[in-house]
Short mmCIF file of C-alpha atoms in Angstrom, two decimals:
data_model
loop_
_atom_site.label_atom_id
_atom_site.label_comp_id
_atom_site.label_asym_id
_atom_site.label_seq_id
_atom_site.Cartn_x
_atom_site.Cartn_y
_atom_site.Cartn_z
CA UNK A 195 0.00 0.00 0.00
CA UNK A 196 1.04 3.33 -1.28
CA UNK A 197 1.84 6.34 1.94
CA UNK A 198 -0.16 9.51 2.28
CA UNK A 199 2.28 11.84 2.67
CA UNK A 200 2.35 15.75 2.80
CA UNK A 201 5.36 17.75 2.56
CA UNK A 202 4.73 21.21 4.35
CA UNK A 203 7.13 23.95 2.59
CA UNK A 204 7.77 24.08 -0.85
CA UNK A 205 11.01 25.20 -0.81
CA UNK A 206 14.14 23.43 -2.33
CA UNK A 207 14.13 20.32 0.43
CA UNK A 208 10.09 20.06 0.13
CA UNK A 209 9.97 19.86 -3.38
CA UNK A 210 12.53 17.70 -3.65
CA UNK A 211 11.10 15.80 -1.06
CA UNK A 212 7.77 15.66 -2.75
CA UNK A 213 9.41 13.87 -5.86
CA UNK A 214 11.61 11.79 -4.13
CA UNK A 215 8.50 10.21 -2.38
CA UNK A 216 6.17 10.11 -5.50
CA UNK A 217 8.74 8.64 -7.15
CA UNK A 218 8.40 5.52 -4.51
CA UNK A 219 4.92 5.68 -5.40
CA UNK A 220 3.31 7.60 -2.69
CA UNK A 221 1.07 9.90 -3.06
CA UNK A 222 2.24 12.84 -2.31
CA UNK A 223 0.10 16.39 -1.17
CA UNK A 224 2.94 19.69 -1.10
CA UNK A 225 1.25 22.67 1.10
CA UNK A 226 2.73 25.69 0.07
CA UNK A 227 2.09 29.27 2.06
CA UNK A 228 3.32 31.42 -0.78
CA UNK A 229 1.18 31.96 -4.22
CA UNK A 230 4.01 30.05 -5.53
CA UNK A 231 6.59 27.17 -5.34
CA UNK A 232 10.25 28.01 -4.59
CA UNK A 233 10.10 31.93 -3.74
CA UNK A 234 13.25 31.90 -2.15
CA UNK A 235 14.97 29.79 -5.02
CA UNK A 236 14.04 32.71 -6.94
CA UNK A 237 16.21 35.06 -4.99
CA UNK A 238 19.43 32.17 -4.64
CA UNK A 239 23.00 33.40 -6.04
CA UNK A 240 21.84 36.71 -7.09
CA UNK A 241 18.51 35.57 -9.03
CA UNK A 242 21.26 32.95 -10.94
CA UNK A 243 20.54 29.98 -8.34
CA UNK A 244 23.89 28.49 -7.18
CA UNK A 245 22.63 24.99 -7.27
CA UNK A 246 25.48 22.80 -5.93
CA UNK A 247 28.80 22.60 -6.24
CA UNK A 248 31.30 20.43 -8.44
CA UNK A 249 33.48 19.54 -5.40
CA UNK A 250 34.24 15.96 -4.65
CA UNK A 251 31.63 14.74 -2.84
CA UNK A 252 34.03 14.60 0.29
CA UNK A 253 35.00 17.81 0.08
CA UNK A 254 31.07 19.13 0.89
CA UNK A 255 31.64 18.08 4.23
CA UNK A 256 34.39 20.55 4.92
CA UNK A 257 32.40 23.32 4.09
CA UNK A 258 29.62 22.98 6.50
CA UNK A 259 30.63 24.26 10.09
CA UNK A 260 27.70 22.86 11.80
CA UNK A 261 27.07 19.27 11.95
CA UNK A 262 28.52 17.80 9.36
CA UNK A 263 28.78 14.09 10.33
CA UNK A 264 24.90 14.32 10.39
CA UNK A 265 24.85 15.02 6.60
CA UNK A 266 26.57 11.73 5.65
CA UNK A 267 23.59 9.62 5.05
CA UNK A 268 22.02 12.29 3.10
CA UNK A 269 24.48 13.87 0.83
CA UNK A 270 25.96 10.30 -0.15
CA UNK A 271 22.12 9.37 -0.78
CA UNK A 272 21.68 12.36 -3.37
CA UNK A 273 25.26 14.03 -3.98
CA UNK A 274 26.28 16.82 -5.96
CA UNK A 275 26.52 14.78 -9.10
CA UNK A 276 23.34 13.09 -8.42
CA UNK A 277 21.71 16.83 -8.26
CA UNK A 278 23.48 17.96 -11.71
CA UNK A 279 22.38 14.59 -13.42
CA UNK A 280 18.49 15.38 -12.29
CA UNK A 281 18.34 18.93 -13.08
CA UNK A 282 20.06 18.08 -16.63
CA UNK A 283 17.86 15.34 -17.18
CA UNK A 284 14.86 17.97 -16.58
CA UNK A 285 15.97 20.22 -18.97
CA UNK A 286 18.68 22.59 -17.33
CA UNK A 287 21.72 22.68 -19.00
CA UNK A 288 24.33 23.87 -15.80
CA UNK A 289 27.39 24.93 -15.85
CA UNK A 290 30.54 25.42 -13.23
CA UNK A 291 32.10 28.81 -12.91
CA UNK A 292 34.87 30.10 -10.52
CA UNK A 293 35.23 27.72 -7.04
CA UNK A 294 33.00 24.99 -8.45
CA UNK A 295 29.59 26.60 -8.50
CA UNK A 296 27.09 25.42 -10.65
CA UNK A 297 24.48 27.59 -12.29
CA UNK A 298 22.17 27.01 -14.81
CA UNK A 299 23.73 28.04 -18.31
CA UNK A 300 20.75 30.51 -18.56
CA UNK A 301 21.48 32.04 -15.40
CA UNK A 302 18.01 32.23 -14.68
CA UNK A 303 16.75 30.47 -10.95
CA UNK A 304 13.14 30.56 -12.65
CA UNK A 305 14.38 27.50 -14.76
CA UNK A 306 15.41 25.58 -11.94
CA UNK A 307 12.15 26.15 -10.12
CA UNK A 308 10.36 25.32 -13.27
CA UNK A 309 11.87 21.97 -13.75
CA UNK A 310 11.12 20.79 -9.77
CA UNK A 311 7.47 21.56 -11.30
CA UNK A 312 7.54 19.20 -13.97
CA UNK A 313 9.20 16.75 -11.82
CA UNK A 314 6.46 17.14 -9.54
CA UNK A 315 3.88 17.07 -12.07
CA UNK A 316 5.39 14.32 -13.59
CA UNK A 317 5.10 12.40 -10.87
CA UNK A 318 1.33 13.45 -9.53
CA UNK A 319 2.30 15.34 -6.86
CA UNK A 320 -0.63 17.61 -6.10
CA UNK A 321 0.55 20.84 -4.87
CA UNK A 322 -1.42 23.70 -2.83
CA UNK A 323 -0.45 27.18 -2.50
CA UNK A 324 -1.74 30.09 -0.50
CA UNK A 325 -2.04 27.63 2.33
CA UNK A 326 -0.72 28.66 5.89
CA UNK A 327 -0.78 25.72 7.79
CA UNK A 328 -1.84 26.27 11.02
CA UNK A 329 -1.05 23.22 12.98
CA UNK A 330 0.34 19.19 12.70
CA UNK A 331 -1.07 16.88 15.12
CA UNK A 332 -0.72 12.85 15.23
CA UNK A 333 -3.63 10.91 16.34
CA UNK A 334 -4.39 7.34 16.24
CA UNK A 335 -1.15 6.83 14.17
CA UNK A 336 -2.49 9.38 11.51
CA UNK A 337 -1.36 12.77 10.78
CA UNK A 338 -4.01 15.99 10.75
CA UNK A 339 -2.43 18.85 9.22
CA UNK A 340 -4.83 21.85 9.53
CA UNK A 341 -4.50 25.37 7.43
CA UNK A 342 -5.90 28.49 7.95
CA UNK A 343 -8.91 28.20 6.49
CA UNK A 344 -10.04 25.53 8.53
CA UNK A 345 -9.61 22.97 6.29
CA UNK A 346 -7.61 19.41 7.98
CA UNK A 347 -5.59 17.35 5.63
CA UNK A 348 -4.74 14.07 6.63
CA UNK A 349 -1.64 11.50 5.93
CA UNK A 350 0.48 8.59 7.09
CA UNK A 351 3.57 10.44 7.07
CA UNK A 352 4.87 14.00 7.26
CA UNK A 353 7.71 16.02 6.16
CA UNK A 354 8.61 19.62 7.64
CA UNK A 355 10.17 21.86 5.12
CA UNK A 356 9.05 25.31 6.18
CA UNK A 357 12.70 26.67 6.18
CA UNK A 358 14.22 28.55 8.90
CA UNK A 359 14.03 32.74 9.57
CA UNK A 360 16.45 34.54 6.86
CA UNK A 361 14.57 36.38 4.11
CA UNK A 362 11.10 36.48 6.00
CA UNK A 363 9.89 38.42 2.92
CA UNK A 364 9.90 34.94 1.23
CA UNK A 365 7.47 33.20 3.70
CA UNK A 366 10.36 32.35 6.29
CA UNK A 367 8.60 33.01 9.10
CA UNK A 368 9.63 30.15 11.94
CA UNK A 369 6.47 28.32 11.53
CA UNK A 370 8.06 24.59 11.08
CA UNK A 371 9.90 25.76 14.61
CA UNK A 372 6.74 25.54 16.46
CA UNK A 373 5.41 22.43 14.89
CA UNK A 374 8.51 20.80 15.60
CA UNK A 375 8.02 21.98 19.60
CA UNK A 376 4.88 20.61 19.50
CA UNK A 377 6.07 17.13 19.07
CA UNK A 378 8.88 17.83 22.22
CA UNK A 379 11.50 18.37 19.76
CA UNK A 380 14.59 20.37 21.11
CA UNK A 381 15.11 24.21 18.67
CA UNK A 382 18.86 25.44 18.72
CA UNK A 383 18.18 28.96 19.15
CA UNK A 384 18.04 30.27 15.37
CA UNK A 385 20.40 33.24 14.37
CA UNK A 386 21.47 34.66 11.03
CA UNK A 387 24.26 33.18 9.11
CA UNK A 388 26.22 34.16 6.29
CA UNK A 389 25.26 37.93 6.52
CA UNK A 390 27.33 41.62 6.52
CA UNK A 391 28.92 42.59 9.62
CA UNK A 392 28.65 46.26 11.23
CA UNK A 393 31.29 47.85 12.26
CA UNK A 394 31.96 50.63 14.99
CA UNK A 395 34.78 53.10 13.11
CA UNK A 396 32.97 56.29 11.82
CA UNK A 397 34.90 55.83 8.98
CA UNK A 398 33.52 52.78 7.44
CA UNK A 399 30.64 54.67 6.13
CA UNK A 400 32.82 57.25 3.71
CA UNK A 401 33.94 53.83 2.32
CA UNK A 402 30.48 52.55 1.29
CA UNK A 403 29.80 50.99 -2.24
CA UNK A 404 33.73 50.70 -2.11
CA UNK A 405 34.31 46.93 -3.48
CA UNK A 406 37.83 45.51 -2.74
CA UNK A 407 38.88 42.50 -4.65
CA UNK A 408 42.19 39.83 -3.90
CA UNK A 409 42.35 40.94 -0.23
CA UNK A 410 43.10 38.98 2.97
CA UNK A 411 40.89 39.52 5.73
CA UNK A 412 42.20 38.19 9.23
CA UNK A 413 39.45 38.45 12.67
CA UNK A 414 40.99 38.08 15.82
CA UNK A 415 39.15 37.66 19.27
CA UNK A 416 41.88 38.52 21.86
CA UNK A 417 44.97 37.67 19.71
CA UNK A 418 43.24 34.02 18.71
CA UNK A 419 42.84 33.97 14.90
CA UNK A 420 39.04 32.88 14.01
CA UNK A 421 39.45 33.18 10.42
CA UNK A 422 41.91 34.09 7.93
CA UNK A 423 41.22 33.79 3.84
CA UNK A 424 41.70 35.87 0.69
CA UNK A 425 38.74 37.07 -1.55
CA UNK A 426 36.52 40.03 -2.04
CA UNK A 427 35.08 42.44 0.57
CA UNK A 428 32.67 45.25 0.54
CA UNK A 429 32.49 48.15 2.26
CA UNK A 430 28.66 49.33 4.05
CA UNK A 431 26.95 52.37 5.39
CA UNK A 432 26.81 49.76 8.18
CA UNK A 433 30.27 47.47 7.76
CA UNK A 434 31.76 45.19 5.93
CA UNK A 435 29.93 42.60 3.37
CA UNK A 436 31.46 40.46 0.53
CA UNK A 437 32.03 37.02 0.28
CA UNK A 438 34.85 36.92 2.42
CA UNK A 439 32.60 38.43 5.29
CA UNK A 440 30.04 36.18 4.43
CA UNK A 441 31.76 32.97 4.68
CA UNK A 442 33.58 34.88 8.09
CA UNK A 443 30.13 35.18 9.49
CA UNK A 444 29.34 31.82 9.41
CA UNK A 445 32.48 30.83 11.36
CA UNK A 446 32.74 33.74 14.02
CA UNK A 447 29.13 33.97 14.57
CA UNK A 448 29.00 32.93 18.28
CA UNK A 449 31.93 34.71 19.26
CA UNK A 450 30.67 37.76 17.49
CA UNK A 451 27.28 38.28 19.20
CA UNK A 452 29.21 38.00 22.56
CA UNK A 453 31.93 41.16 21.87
CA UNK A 454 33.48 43.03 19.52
CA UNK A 455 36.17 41.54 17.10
CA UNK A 456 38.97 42.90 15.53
CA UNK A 457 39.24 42.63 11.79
CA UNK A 458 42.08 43.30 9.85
CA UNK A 459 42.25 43.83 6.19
CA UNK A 460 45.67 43.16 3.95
CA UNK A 461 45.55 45.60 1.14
CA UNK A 462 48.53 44.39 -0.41
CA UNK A 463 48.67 40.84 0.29
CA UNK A 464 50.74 40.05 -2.73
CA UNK A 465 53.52 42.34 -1.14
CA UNK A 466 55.78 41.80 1.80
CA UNK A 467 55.46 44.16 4.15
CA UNK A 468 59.37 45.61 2.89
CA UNK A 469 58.37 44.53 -0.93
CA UNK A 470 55.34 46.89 -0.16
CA UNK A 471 58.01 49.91 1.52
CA UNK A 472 59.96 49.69 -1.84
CA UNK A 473 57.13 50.14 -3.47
CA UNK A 474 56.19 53.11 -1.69
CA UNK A 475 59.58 54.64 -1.97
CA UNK A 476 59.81 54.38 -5.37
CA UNK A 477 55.98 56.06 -5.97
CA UNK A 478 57.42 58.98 -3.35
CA UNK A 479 60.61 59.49 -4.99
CA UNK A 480 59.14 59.79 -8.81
CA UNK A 481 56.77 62.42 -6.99
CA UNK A 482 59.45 64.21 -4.57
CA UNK A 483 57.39 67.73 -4.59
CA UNK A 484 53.95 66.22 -4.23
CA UNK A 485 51.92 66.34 -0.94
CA UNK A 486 50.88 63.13 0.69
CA UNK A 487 47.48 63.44 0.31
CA UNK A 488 48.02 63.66 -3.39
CA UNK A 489 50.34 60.86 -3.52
CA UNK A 490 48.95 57.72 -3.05
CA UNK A 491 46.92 57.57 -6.21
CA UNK A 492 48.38 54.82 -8.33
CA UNK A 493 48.71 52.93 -5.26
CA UNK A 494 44.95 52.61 -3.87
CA UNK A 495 41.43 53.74 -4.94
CA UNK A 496 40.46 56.80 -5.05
CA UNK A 497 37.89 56.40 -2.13
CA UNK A 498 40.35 54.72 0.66
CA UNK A 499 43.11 57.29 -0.02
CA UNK A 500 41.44 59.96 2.98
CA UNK A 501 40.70 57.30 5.47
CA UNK A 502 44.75 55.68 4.80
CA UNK A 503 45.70 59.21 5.29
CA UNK A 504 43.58 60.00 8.15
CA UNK A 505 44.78 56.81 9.86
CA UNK A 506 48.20 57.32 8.99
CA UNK A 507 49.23 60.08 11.26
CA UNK A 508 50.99 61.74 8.33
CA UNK A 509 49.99 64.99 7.52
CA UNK A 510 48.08 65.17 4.59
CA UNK A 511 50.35 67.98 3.02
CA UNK A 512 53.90 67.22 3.60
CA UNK A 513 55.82 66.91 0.96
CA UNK A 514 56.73 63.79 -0.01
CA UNK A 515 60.92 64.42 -0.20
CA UNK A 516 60.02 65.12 3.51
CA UNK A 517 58.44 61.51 4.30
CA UNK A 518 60.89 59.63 6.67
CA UNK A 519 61.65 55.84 6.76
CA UNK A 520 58.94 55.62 9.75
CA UNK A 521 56.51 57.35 8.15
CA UNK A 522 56.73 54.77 5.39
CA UNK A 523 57.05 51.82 7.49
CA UNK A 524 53.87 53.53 9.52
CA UNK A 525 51.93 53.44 6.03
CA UNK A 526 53.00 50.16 5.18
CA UNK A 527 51.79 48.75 8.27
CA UNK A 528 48.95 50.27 7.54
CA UNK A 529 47.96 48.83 3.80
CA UNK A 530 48.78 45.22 5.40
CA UNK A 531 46.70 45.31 8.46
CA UNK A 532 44.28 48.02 7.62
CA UNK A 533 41.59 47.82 10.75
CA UNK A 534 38.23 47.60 11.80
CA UNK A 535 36.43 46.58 14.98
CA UNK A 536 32.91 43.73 14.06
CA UNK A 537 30.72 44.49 16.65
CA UNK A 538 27.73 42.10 15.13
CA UNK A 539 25.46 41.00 12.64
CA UNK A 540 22.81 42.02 10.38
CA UNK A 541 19.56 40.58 10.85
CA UNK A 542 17.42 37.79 9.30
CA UNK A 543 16.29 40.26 6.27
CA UNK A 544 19.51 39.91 5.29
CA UNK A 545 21.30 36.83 6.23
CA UNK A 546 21.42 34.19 3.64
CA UNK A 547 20.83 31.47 5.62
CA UNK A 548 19.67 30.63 9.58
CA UNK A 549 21.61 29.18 11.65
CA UNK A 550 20.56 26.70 14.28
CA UNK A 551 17.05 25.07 13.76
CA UNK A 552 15.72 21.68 14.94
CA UNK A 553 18.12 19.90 16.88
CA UNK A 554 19.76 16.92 15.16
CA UNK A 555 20.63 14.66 17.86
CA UNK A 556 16.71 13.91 17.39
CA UNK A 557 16.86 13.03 13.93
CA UNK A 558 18.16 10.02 12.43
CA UNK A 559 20.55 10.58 9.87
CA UNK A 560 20.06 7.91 7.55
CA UNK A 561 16.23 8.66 7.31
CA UNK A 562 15.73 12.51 8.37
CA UNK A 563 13.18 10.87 10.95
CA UNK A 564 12.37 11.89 14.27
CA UNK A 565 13.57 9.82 17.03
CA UNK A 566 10.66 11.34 18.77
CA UNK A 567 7.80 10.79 16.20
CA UNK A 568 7.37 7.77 14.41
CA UNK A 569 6.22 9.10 10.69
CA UNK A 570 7.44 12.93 11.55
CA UNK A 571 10.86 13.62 9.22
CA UNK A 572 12.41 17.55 8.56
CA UNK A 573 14.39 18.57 5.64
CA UNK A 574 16.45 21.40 4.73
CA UNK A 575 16.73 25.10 6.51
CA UNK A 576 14.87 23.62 9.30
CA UNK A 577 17.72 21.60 10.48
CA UNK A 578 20.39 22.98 12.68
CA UNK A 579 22.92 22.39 10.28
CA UNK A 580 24.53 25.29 7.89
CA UNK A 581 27.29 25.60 5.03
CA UNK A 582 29.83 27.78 3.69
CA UNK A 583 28.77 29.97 0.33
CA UNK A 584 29.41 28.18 -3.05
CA UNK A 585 26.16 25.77 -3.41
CA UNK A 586 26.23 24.00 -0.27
CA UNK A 587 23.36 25.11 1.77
CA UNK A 588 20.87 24.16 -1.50
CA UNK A 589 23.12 20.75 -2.03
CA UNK A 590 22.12 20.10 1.97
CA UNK A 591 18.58 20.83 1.18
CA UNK A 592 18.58 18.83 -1.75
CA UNK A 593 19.78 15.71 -0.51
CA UNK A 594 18.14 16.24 3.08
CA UNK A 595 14.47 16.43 0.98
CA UNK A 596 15.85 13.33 -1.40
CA UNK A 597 16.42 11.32 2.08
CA UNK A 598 13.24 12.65 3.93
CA UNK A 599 10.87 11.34 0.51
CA UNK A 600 12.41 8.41 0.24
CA UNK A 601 11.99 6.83 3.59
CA UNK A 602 8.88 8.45 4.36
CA UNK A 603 7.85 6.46 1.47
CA UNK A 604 9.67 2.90 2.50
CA UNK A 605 12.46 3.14 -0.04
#
């Protein structure tokens, strides 16, 4: 006999999900809040929809922080390759750009979305949208799954996919949170990850929209080095954003929220710091009668060169034939360690991703069932587990979904 199953969310883990488990030959009913499937798929890499990553498959592993031994089950289940072959085989040609990201060759998310449809339709998954559900309750072995309306759907299995908290806009909104409660099931207190950082220095505002590419950005807590990678970094009204701060957020979160942190960017990392003074000295001495201020020029953008030489404790009109060896060592010191003090995050409007979610130590990894709920399984941004930029959060929803359809329906 065939399971009832709904999948609530239809996000990238429900819909996958769905298919997975109407592909066993359930029958399969996808509630959806939003007037339509995947609305935050829609807004994934920029609108382009970074759908995996062509890493491999062991190397996934490394790139998600939080709980990654619980992923095993799932991501060997349904790997990377495994999600390139399906969305090729529905009619998305991908490709792999810079770090191993895979887009679609259109770079359009819509056509992603649009083939989980056909999947779905393929396989006679009925789908409802504009449905809020309002609460999941297991009686007598069955599943009631009510919406706001009124109306009570009923199955032999469910799946949470609701997603977590970041981008409420998108129908985010914590619901799956307090259906998982409801069933005793432990929440690790949700927070935003991979978001901007704000910063306290006044002058990190008169350096927003100022993009800064093949930089090395090192954030110390009391001496300890939390991170430390090359990349590109953006400069806020607010702070600092880029991927570099993106993938630092995700990996200095905790510390972050607790007190500041002291960032420090390397302007010049392709320069030692007396490669970088010789380079300096020659600039000065082929512009001997030139004030500082004016100086620096061919050496950094146009819109850091009055916050170097505010910092620098140089004043801005000395001539340069008057510059001393410590002033230059001063600057120097300067471009490699340029500074900033992280004083927290931005909020869930923002943040890519949530951190935290239902705890996995109730979840069985090798079926995304609960160990508290016989029939109850999550997928995706629900789970307390997160990844690094670069297609791994949507490769964890994928193959979370992929594992939650196919035991819910016996495979």
């Amino acid at each position: 006999m065939s399971e009832k199953i709904i999948v609530i969310g239809a996000g990238a883990a429900g819909m996958m999900a769905a298919i997975a488990a109407a592909e066993q030959g359930s029958s399969v009913l996808l509630l959806e809040r939003n007037e339509k499937t995947g609305k935050k798929l829609y807004l994934t890499g920029k609108g382009r929809c970074n759908v995996t990553n062509a890493c491999d498959t062991e190397d996934i592993f490394r790139q998600i922080p939080r709980n990654a031994k619980f992923m095993y089950s799932a991501i060997y289940a349904f790997d990377n390759f495994r999600v390139m072959d399906f969305f090729e085989k529905n009619g998305v040609p991908l490709k792999t750009e810079r770090g191993g990201r895979v887009f679609p060759v259109s770079d359009h998310s819509s056509d992603i979305i649009r083939a989980l449809n056909r999947a779905m339709q393929a396989r006679a998954v009925t789908v409802r949208l504009n449905t809020r559900i309002e609460s999941v309750q297991k009686q007598d072995g069955q599943f009631a799954v009510t919406d706001a309306s009124g109306a009570c759907y009923h199955a032999d299995k469910v799946i949470l996919a609701s997603g977590g908290l970041s981008y409420p806009s998108t129908g985010s909104t914590g619901d799956g949170y307090a259906f998982a409660r409801q069933f005793g099931h432990a929440i690790v207190s949700p927070g935003p990850g991979l978001c901007a950082m704000t910063a306290k220095e006044a002058y990190i505002p008169k350096l927003q929209g100022l993009s800064l590419k093949n930089v090395r950005a090192v954030i110390r807590d009391a001496g300890k080095v939390l991170y430390d990678d090359f990349g590109e970094l953006l400069f806020t009204h607010f702070g600092v954003s880029g991927p570099l701060i993106l993938t630092a957020s995700s990996l200095v979160n905790d510390a972050v929220l607790k007190h500041p942190l002291k960032l420090q960017i390397d302007l010049k990392p392709a320069l030692s710091a007396e490669q970088l003074d010789k380079r300096i000295l020659r600039d000065f001495e082929a512009n001997r009668s030139r004030q500082f201020k004016n100086a620096l020029n061919q050496l950094l953008p146009s819109k850091l060169i009055p916050v170097i030489v505010e910092l620098s404790g140089i004043s801005p009109d000395k001539k340069l034939n008057a510059i001393t060896k410590e002033d230059r060592a001063a600057l120097a010191a300067l471009l490699k360690a340029f500074p900033a003090t992280l004083t927290g995050l931005r909020d869930f409007k923002e943040a890519i991703i949530t951190r935290g979610g239902v705890s996995v130590r109730e979840i069985n990894p090798s079926s995304m069932e609960s160990k508290l709920v016989q029939g109850l399984y999550f997928a995706g941004e629900m789970l307390d587990v997160d990844a690094l930029t670069g297609g791994y959060n949507l490769q964890a929803a994928w193959s979370s979904g992929y594992l939650a359809g196919i035991s819910a329906a016996g495979g």
